[in-house]
Amino acid sequence: MSTGADISVLGVAGSPRLKATHYAVNEALEYAAAKHGVAVDYFSLHGKDIGFCRHCDHCVRKRQGCIIDDDMGDLYPKLLAADAWILATPVYQGQVSGQLKAAMDRCRALVAADAHAFRDKVGAGLCVGGDRNGGQEPALLSLLGFFVINEMVPVGGGSFGANLGAALWSQDRGAAGVKADAEGLAASHRVVDRLVRMARLLRRARSVENAE
Ligand SMILES: Cc1cc2nc3c(=O)[nH]c(=O)nc-3n(C[C@H](O)[C@H](O)[C@H](O)COP(=O)(O)O)c2cc1C
């Protein structure tokens, strides 16, 4: 993670490949750093060993995190450190990828240890479909629900283009398809603008709260 900035934004790409979603998240992070001067961090699920939650309830009983020893161990500290997250996914069957869903489910272990682990972090979704209307919005709604459940502050990018978050269209052509989707990239930038604004407002609010 780069340092010296007031806000940090983590992008998580929930594709098993380094293609459309990987490109779209890094493009959003580069925009966030260049336009807003925030620190950025990135994590791809490509090549990662992240198992399903087994509902063993070890995390609930012991409140010491997850018993499964895999690559979630690298993602947990990044999730905790960042002020704001962009959770990004390819659209699979009109929903988030199984890879990203597994990581989302595994977040239960952190919240079991500390109910407010993610409180007041800002969350936005970025979904890349092979079709223009391939289910990006249902997938975005899943991500927004996840943020709400975990005491985060969900944001989209505003009406007239980025309503529920960033919906991108790869035409099943990987990064080249995303690069050609000017409308999707504009929506992604609007989502970043809103994400950073909200993270900064919350940072100021926290400093007022801490001073009281
Ligand atoms: C299992 C699977 C299911 C998919 N389901 C959808 C879908 O419902 N809607 C859609 O628009 N694209 C669907 N796609 C296409 C991908 O979302 C699309 O190619 C995306 O850009 C892939 O992102 P990536 O290059 O980052 O892996 C599916 C692809 C796979 C492998």
PDB file of C-alpha atoms and ligand atoms in Angstrom:
ATOM      1  CA  MET A   1       0.000   0.000   0.000  1.00  0.00           C
ATOM      2  CA  SER A   2       1.250   3.474  -0.812  1.00  0.00           C
ATOM      3  CA  THR A   3       1.574   5.791   2.209  1.00  0.00           C
ATOM      4  CA  GLY A   4       1.182   9.437   3.197  1.00  0.00           C
ATOM      5  CA  ALA A   5      -2.461   9.709   2.121  1.00  0.00           C
ATOM      6  CA  ASP A   6      -5.440  10.350   4.397  1.00  0.00           C
ATOM      7  CA  ILE A   7      -7.614   7.586   2.951  1.00  0.00           C
ATOM      8  CA  SER A   8      -6.832   4.089   1.736  1.00  0.00           C
ATOM      9  CA  VAL A   9      -8.872   2.212  -0.849  1.00  0.00           C
ATOM     10  CA  LEU A  10      -8.622  -1.539  -1.321  1.00  0.00           C
ATOM     11  CA  GLY A  11      -9.706  -3.168  -4.569  1.00  0.00           C
ATOM     12  CA  VAL A  12     -10.504  -6.872  -4.532  1.00  0.00           C
ATOM     13  CA  ALA A  13     -10.897  -8.617  -7.871  1.00  0.00           C
ATOM     14  CA  GLY A  14     -13.041 -11.726  -7.514  1.00  0.00           C
ATOM     15  CA  SER A  15     -12.138 -13.385 -10.802  1.00  0.00           C
ATOM     16  CA  PRO A  16     -10.000 -16.505 -11.105  1.00  0.00           C
ATOM     17  CA  ARG A  17      -8.336 -14.766 -14.061  1.00  0.00           C
ATOM     18  CA  LEU A  18      -6.208 -11.651 -14.539  1.00  0.00           C
ATOM     19  CA  LYS A  19      -8.420 -10.292 -17.315  1.00  0.00           C
ATOM     20  CA  ALA A  20     -11.480  -8.002 -17.416  1.00  0.00           C
ATOM     21  CA  THR A  21     -12.115  -7.597 -13.679  1.00  0.00           C
ATOM     22  CA  HIS A  22      -8.412  -7.324 -12.873  1.00  0.00           C
ATOM     23  CA  TYR A  23      -8.104  -4.549 -15.454  1.00  0.00           C
ATOM     24  CA  ALA A  24     -11.261  -2.734 -14.332  1.00  0.00           C
ATOM     25  CA  VAL A  25     -10.276  -2.671 -10.651  1.00  0.00           C
ATOM     26  CA  ASN A  26      -6.754  -1.490 -11.333  1.00  0.00           C
ATOM     27  CA  GLU A  27      -8.075   1.193 -13.673  1.00  0.00           C
ATOM     28  CA  ALA A  28     -10.397   2.362 -10.865  1.00  0.00           C
ATOM     29  CA  LEU A  29      -7.577   2.331  -8.313  1.00  0.00           C
ATOM     30  CA  GLU A  30      -5.258   4.261 -10.632  1.00  0.00           C
ATOM     31  CA  TYR A  31      -8.006   6.838 -11.114  1.00  0.00           C
ATOM     32  CA  ALA A  32      -8.563   7.021  -7.339  1.00  0.00           C
ATOM     33  CA  ALA A  33      -4.876   7.624  -6.674  1.00  0.00           C
ATOM     34  CA  ALA A  34      -4.414  10.159  -9.507  1.00  0.00           C
ATOM     35  CA  LYS A  35      -7.632  12.145  -9.016  1.00  0.00           C
ATOM     36  CA  HIS A  36      -8.007  11.992  -5.237  1.00  0.00           C
ATOM     37  CA  GLY A  37      -4.522  11.317  -3.882  1.00  0.00           C
ATOM     38  CA  VAL A  38      -5.624   8.299  -1.883  1.00  0.00           C
ATOM     39  CA  ALA A  39      -3.470   5.304  -1.038  1.00  0.00           C
ATOM     40  CA  VAL A  40      -4.481   2.185  -2.894  1.00  0.00           C
ATOM     41  CA  ASP A  41      -4.066  -1.522  -2.375  1.00  0.00           C
ATOM     42  CA  TYR A  42      -5.079  -4.474  -4.533  1.00  0.00           C
ATOM     43  CA  PHE A  43      -5.835  -8.124  -4.037  1.00  0.00           C
ATOM     44  CA  SER A  44      -6.773 -10.587  -6.759  1.00  0.00           C
ATOM     45  CA  LEU A  45      -8.379 -13.948  -6.106  1.00  0.00           C
ATOM     46  CA  HIS A  46      -6.525 -15.288  -9.156  1.00  0.00           C
ATOM     47  CA  GLY A  47      -4.496 -18.337  -8.176  1.00  0.00           C
ATOM     48  CA  LYS A  48      -5.544 -18.075  -4.536  1.00  0.00           C
ATOM     49  CA  ASP A  49      -6.530 -20.946  -2.310  1.00  0.00           C
ATOM     50  CA  ILE A  50      -9.614 -19.648  -0.494  1.00  0.00           C
ATOM     51  CA  GLY A  51     -11.857 -22.392   0.830  1.00  0.00           C
ATOM     52  CA  PHE A  52     -15.547 -22.283   1.623  1.00  0.00           C
ATOM     53  CA  CYS A  53     -16.711 -21.394   5.099  1.00  0.00           C
ATOM     54  CA  ARG A  54     -17.488 -24.773   6.729  1.00  0.00           C
ATOM     55  CA  HIS A  55     -19.817 -23.309   9.351  1.00  0.00           C
ATOM     56  CA  CYS A  56     -17.786 -25.080  12.025  1.00  0.00           C
ATOM     57  CA  ASP A  57     -18.400 -22.038  14.281  1.00  0.00           C
ATOM     58  CA  HIS A  58     -14.838 -22.133  15.583  1.00  0.00           C
ATOM     59  CA  CYS A  59     -14.749 -18.356  14.941  1.00  0.00           C
ATOM     60  CA  VAL A  60     -17.914 -17.809  16.983  1.00  0.00           C
ATOM     61  CA  ARG A  61     -16.796 -19.976  19.887  1.00  0.00           C
ATOM     62  CA  LYS A  62     -13.146 -18.850  20.099  1.00  0.00           C
ATOM     63  CA  ARG A  63     -13.437 -15.345  18.647  1.00  0.00           C
ATOM     64  CA  GLN A  64      -9.899 -15.667  17.305  1.00  0.00           C
ATOM     65  CA  GLY A  65     -10.570 -15.713  13.571  1.00  0.00           C
ATOM     66  CA  CYS A  66     -10.919 -18.530  11.083  1.00  0.00           C
ATOM     67  CA  ILE A  67      -9.554 -22.004  11.667  1.00  0.00           C
ATOM     68  CA  ILE A  68      -8.919 -22.530   7.944  1.00  0.00           C
ATOM     69  CA  ASP A  69      -5.304 -21.777   7.084  1.00  0.00           C
ATOM     70  CA  ASP A  70      -5.285 -20.560   3.474  1.00  0.00           C
ATOM     71  CA  ASP A  71      -4.868 -17.409   1.395  1.00  0.00           C
ATOM     72  CA  MET A  72      -7.639 -15.555   3.266  1.00  0.00           C
ATOM     73  CA  GLY A  73      -4.837 -14.963   5.745  1.00  0.00           C
ATOM     74  CA  ASP A  74      -3.371 -12.478   3.242  1.00  0.00           C
ATOM     75  CA  LEU A  75      -6.689 -10.762   2.549  1.00  0.00           C
ATOM     76  CA  TYR A  76      -7.913 -10.317   6.149  1.00  0.00           C
ATOM     77  CA  PRO A  77      -5.335  -7.672   7.139  1.00  0.00           C
ATOM     78  CA  LYS A  78      -5.933  -5.731   3.945  1.00  0.00           C
ATOM     79  CA  LEU A  79      -9.691  -5.661   4.574  1.00  0.00           C
ATOM     80  CA  LEU A  80      -9.126  -4.420   8.107  1.00  0.00           C
ATOM     81  CA  ALA A  81      -6.589  -1.774   7.130  1.00  0.00           C
ATOM     82  CA  ALA A  82      -8.469  -0.048   4.315  1.00  0.00           C
ATOM     83  CA  ASP A  83     -10.935   2.813   4.840  1.00  0.00           C
ATOM     84  CA  ALA A  84     -12.888   1.875   1.731  1.00  0.00           C
ATOM     85  CA  TRP A  85     -13.289  -1.179  -0.460  1.00  0.00           C
ATOM     86  CA  ILE A  86     -14.157  -1.799  -4.064  1.00  0.00           C
ATOM     87  CA  LEU A  87     -15.387  -5.379  -4.271  1.00  0.00           C
ATOM     88  CA  ALA A  88     -15.259  -6.390  -7.907  1.00  0.00           C
ATOM     89  CA  THR A  89     -16.538  -9.490  -9.619  1.00  0.00           C
ATOM     90  CA  PRO A  90     -17.166 -11.006 -12.995  1.00  0.00           C
ATOM     91  CA  VAL A  91     -20.883 -11.741 -13.336  1.00  0.00           C
ATOM     92  CA  TYR A  92     -21.451 -15.475 -12.998  1.00  0.00           C
ATOM     93  CA  GLN A  93     -25.034 -16.642 -13.654  1.00  0.00           C
ATOM     94  CA  GLY A  94     -26.275 -13.150 -12.863  1.00  0.00           C
ATOM     95  CA  GLN A  95     -24.457 -13.063  -9.541  1.00  0.00           C
ATOM     96  CA  VAL A  96     -21.066 -12.581  -7.934  1.00  0.00           C
ATOM     97  CA  SER A  97     -18.435 -15.223  -8.687  1.00  0.00           C
ATOM     98  CA  GLY A  98     -18.194 -18.235  -6.395  1.00  0.00           C
ATOM     99  CA  GLN A  99     -14.626 -17.209  -5.669  1.00  0.00           C
ATOM    100  CA  LEU A 100     -15.690 -13.814  -4.329  1.00  0.00           C
ATOM    101  CA  LYS A 101     -18.654 -15.270  -2.448  1.00  0.00           C
ATOM    102  CA  ALA A 102     -16.331 -17.704  -0.661  1.00  0.00           C
ATOM    103  CA  ALA A 103     -14.164 -14.768   0.463  1.00  0.00           C
ATOM    104  CA  MET A 104     -17.239 -12.796   1.564  1.00  0.00           C
ATOM    105  CA  ASP A 105     -18.491 -15.733   3.628  1.00  0.00           C
ATOM    106  CA  ARG A 106     -15.099 -16.111   5.259  1.00  0.00           C
ATOM    107  CA  CYS A 107     -15.399 -12.528   6.545  1.00  0.00           C
ATOM    108  CA  ARG A 108     -17.790 -13.907   9.166  1.00  0.00           C
ATOM    109  CA  ALA A 109     -14.733 -15.012  11.132  1.00  0.00           C
ATOM    110  CA  LEU A 110     -13.495 -11.430  11.595  1.00  0.00           C
ATOM    111  CA  VAL A 111     -16.928 -10.156  12.577  1.00  0.00           C
ATOM    112  CA  ALA A 112     -17.341 -13.049  15.027  1.00  0.00           C
ATOM    113  CA  ALA A 113     -14.164 -11.885  16.760  1.00  0.00           C
ATOM    114  CA  ASP A 114     -15.168  -8.209  16.638  1.00  0.00           C
ATOM    115  CA  ALA A 115     -18.744  -7.335  15.710  1.00  0.00           C
ATOM    116  CA  HIS A 116     -17.605  -3.907  14.551  1.00  0.00           C
ATOM    117  CA  ALA A 117     -14.546  -5.067  12.594  1.00  0.00           C
ATOM    118  CA  PHE A 118     -15.763  -3.371   9.402  1.00  0.00           C
ATOM    119  CA  ARG A 119     -17.916  -0.648  10.948  1.00  0.00           C
ATOM    120  CA  ASP A 120     -18.018   2.610   8.958  1.00  0.00           C
ATOM    121  CA  LYS A 121     -15.786   1.406   6.172  1.00  0.00           C
ATOM    122  CA  VAL A 122     -17.196   2.438   2.827  1.00  0.00           C
ATOM    123  CA  GLY A 123     -18.026  -0.191   0.236  1.00  0.00           C
ATOM    124  CA  ALA A 124     -18.738  -0.052  -3.468  1.00  0.00           C
ATOM    125  CA  GLY A 125     -19.316  -2.763  -6.038  1.00  0.00           C
ATOM    126  CA  LEU A 126     -17.889  -3.172  -9.522  1.00  0.00           C
ATOM    127  CA  CYS A 127     -19.348  -5.933 -11.693  1.00  0.00           C
ATOM    128  CA  VAL A 128     -18.152  -6.979 -15.142  1.00  0.00           C
ATOM    129  CA  GLY A 129     -20.463  -8.986 -17.366  1.00  0.00           C
ATOM    130  CA  GLY A 130     -19.822 -10.577 -20.728  1.00  0.00           C
ATOM    131  CA  ASP A 131     -23.228  -9.219 -21.748  1.00  0.00           C
ATOM    132  CA  ARG A 132     -24.242  -5.556 -21.582  1.00  0.00           C
ATOM    133  CA  ASN A 133     -27.195  -6.546 -19.397  1.00  0.00           C
ATOM    134  CA  GLY A 134     -25.900  -9.821 -17.983  1.00  0.00           C
ATOM    135  CA  GLY A 135     -26.884  -9.489 -14.346  1.00  0.00           C
ATOM    136  CA  GLN A 136     -24.502  -6.769 -13.197  1.00  0.00           C
ATOM    137  CA  GLU A 137     -27.241  -5.151 -11.099  1.00  0.00           C
ATOM    138  CA  PRO A 138     -28.292  -8.246  -9.107  1.00  0.00           C
ATOM    139  CA  ALA A 139     -24.601  -8.867  -8.455  1.00  0.00           C
ATOM    140  CA  LEU A 140     -24.158  -5.251  -7.317  1.00  0.00           C
ATOM    141  CA  LEU A 141     -27.133  -5.608  -4.977  1.00  0.00           C
ATOM    142  CA  SER A 142     -25.519  -8.660  -3.361  1.00  0.00           C
ATOM    143  CA  LEU A 143     -22.413  -6.626  -2.666  1.00  0.00           C
ATOM    144  CA  LEU A 144     -24.406  -3.698  -1.265  1.00  0.00           C
ATOM    145  CA  GLY A 145     -26.269  -6.106   1.024  1.00  0.00           C
ATOM    146  CA  PHE A 146     -22.997  -7.568   2.236  1.00  0.00           C
ATOM    147  CA  PHE A 147     -21.769  -4.079   3.160  1.00  0.00           C
ATOM    148  CA  VAL A 148     -24.962  -3.305   5.065  1.00  0.00           C
ATOM    149  CA  ILE A 149     -24.831  -6.607   6.956  1.00  0.00           C
ATOM    150  CA  ASN A 150     -21.286  -5.858   8.055  1.00  0.00           C
ATOM    151  CA  GLU A 151     -21.952  -2.319   9.347  1.00  0.00           C
ATOM    152  CA  MET A 152     -20.266  -0.695   6.382  1.00  0.00           C
ATOM    153  CA  VAL A 153     -21.553   2.283   4.410  1.00  0.00           C
ATOM    154  CA  PRO A 154     -22.561   1.202   0.896  1.00  0.00           C
ATOM    155  CA  VAL A 155     -22.294   3.631  -1.993  1.00  0.00           C
ATOM    156  CA  GLY A 156     -23.063   3.667  -5.700  1.00  0.00           C
ATOM    157  CA  GLY A 157     -22.077   6.374  -8.120  1.00  0.00           C
ATOM    158  CA  GLY A 158     -25.296   8.349  -8.321  1.00  0.00           C
ATOM    159  CA  SER A 159     -28.246   8.365 -10.682  1.00  0.00           C
ATOM    160  CA  PHE A 160     -28.002   8.734 -14.468  1.00  0.00           C
ATOM    161  CA  GLY A 161     -25.295   6.150 -15.027  1.00  0.00           C
ATOM    162  CA  ALA A 162     -23.815   4.623 -11.905  1.00  0.00           C
ATOM    163  CA  ASN A 163     -26.915   3.976  -9.840  1.00  0.00           C
ATOM    164  CA  LEU A 164     -26.025   0.894  -7.790  1.00  0.00           C
ATOM    165  CA  GLY A 165     -22.318   0.867  -8.534  1.00  0.00           C
ATOM    166  CA  ALA A 166     -20.083   0.247 -11.513  1.00  0.00           C
ATOM    167  CA  ALA A 167     -21.604  -2.045 -14.152  1.00  0.00           C
ATOM    168  CA  LEU A 168     -19.122  -2.862 -16.885  1.00  0.00           C
ATOM    169  CA  TRP A 169     -19.341  -4.836 -20.105  1.00  0.00           C
ATOM    170  CA  SER A 170     -16.386  -6.899 -21.275  1.00  0.00           C
ATOM    171  CA  GLN A 171     -18.076  -8.448 -24.315  1.00  0.00           C
ATOM    172  CA  ASP A 172     -16.232 -11.581 -23.101  1.00  0.00           C
ATOM    173  CA  ARG A 173     -13.066  -9.965 -24.475  1.00  0.00           C
ATOM    174  CA  GLY A 174     -11.160  -9.496 -21.212  1.00  0.00           C
ATOM    175  CA  ALA A 175      -9.328  -6.212 -20.634  1.00  0.00           C
ATOM    176  CA  ALA A 176      -9.792  -5.131 -24.261  1.00  0.00           C
ATOM    177  CA  GLY A 177     -13.566  -5.279 -23.841  1.00  0.00           C
ATOM    178  CA  VAL A 178     -13.484  -3.202 -20.657  1.00  0.00           C
ATOM    179  CA  LYS A 179     -11.191  -0.623 -22.276  1.00  0.00           C
ATOM    180  CA  ALA A 180     -13.791  -0.219 -25.033  1.00  0.00           C
ATOM    181  CA  ASP A 181     -16.633   0.297 -22.520  1.00  0.00           C
ATOM    182  CA  ALA A 182     -16.406   4.067 -22.089  1.00  0.00           C
ATOM    183  CA  GLU A 183     -19.788   4.184 -20.348  1.00  0.00           C
ATOM    184  CA  GLY A 184     -18.797   1.500 -17.830  1.00  0.00           C
ATOM    185  CA  LEU A 185     -15.465   3.163 -17.087  1.00  0.00           C
ATOM    186  CA  ALA A 186     -17.191   6.535 -16.583  1.00  0.00           C
ATOM    187  CA  ALA A 187     -19.553   4.838 -14.110  1.00  0.00           C
ATOM    188  CA  SER A 188     -16.569   3.298 -12.337  1.00  0.00           C
ATOM    189  CA  HIS A 189     -14.978   6.742 -11.933  1.00  0.00           C
ATOM    190  CA  ARG A 190     -18.196   8.163 -10.526  1.00  0.00           C
ATOM    191  CA  VAL A 191     -18.302   5.312  -8.024  1.00  0.00           C
ATOM    192  CA  VAL A 192     -14.724   6.056  -6.985  1.00  0.00           C
ATOM    193  CA  ASP A 193     -15.550   9.758  -6.558  1.00  0.00           C
ATOM    194  CA  ARG A 194     -18.453   8.898  -4.262  1.00  0.00           C
ATOM    195  CA  LEU A 195     -16.487   6.243  -2.370  1.00  0.00           C
ATOM    196  CA  VAL A 196     -13.638   8.625  -1.599  1.00  0.00           C
ATOM    197  CA  ARG A 197     -15.966  11.486  -0.683  1.00  0.00           C
ATOM    198  CA  MET A 198     -17.849   9.296   1.774  1.00  0.00           C
ATOM    199  CA  ALA A 199     -14.645   7.854   3.266  1.00  0.00           C
ATOM    200  CA  ARG A 200     -13.319  11.395   3.819  1.00  0.00           C
ATOM    201  CA  LEU A 201     -16.582  12.564   5.394  1.00  0.00           C
ATOM    202  CA  LEU A 202     -16.560   9.575   7.735  1.00  0.00           C
ATOM    203  CA  ARG A 203     -12.933  10.154   8.647  1.00  0.00           C
ATOM    204  CA  ARG A 204     -13.786  13.725   9.644  1.00  0.00           C
ATOM    205  CA  ALA A 205     -16.843  12.560  11.567  1.00  0.00           C
ATOM    206  CA  ARG A 206     -14.720  10.028  13.460  1.00  0.00           C
ATOM    207  CA  SER A 207     -12.213  12.677  14.479  1.00  0.00           C
ATOM    208  CA  VAL A 208     -15.067  14.839  15.824  1.00  0.00           C
ATOM    209  CA  GLU A 209     -16.477  11.817  17.658  1.00  0.00           C
ATOM    210  CA  ASN A 210     -13.066  10.968  19.115  1.00  0.00           C
ATOM    211  CA  ALA A 211     -12.583  14.572  20.293  1.00  0.00           C
ATOM    212  CA  GLU A 212     -15.892  14.585  22.194  1.00  0.00           C
TER     213      GLU A 212
HETATM  214  C1  LIG B   1     -19.360 -19.553 -14.981  1.00  0.00           C
HETATM  215  C2  LIG B   1     -19.568 -18.280 -15.749  1.00  0.00           C
HETATM  216  C3  LIG B   1     -20.807 -17.667 -15.695  1.00  0.00           C
HETATM  217  C4  LIG B   1     -21.016 -16.477 -16.387  1.00  0.00           C
HETATM  218  N1  LIG B   1     -22.241 -15.877 -16.298  1.00  0.00           N
HETATM  219  C5  LIG B   1     -22.432 -14.674 -16.882  1.00  0.00           C
HETATM  220  C6  LIG B   1     -23.680 -13.994 -16.710  1.00  0.00           C
HETATM  221  O1  LIG B   1     -24.606 -14.459 -16.061  1.00  0.00           O
HETATM  222  N2  LIG B   1     -23.811 -12.777 -17.283  1.00  0.00           N
HETATM  223  C7  LIG B   1     -22.815 -12.210 -18.037  1.00  0.00           C
HETATM  224  O2  LIG B   1     -22.996 -11.097 -18.535  1.00  0.00           O
HETATM  225  N3  LIG B   1     -21.623 -12.836 -18.217  1.00  0.00           N
HETATM  226  C8  LIG B   1     -21.407 -14.050 -17.639  1.00  0.00           C
HETATM  227  N4  LIG B   1     -20.192 -14.665 -17.767  1.00  0.00           N
HETATM  228  C9  LIG B   1     -19.113 -13.982 -18.528  1.00  0.00           C
HETATM  229  C10 LIG B   1     -18.176 -13.191 -17.615  1.00  0.00           C
HETATM  230  O3  LIG B   1     -18.887 -12.458 -16.634  1.00  0.00           O
HETATM  231  C11 LIG B   1     -17.355 -12.182 -18.404  1.00  0.00           C
HETATM  232  O4  LIG B   1     -16.633 -12.802 -19.452  1.00  0.00           O
HETATM  233  C12 LIG B   1     -16.414 -11.409 -17.508  1.00  0.00           C
HETATM  234  O5  LIG B   1     -15.928 -10.301 -18.210  1.00  0.00           O
HETATM  235  C13 LIG B   1     -15.235 -12.265 -17.045  1.00  0.00           C
HETATM  236  O6  LIG B   1     -14.394 -11.496 -16.229  1.00  0.00           O
HETATM  237  P1  LIG B   1     -12.838 -11.830 -16.070  1.00  0.00           P
HETATM  238  O7  LIG B   1     -12.223 -11.638 -17.443  1.00  0.00           O
HETATM  239  O8  LIG B   1     -12.346 -10.871 -15.092  1.00  0.00           O
HETATM  240  O9  LIG B   1     -12.723 -13.241 -15.596  1.00  0.00           O
HETATM  241  C14 LIG B   1     -19.956 -15.887 -17.131  1.00  0.00           C
HETATM  242  C15 LIG B   1     -18.712 -16.525 -17.170  1.00  0.00           C
HETATM  243  C16 LIG B   1     -18.517 -17.710 -16.493  1.00  0.00           C
HETATM  244  C17 LIG B   1     -17.173 -18.373 -16.536  1.00  0.00           C
END
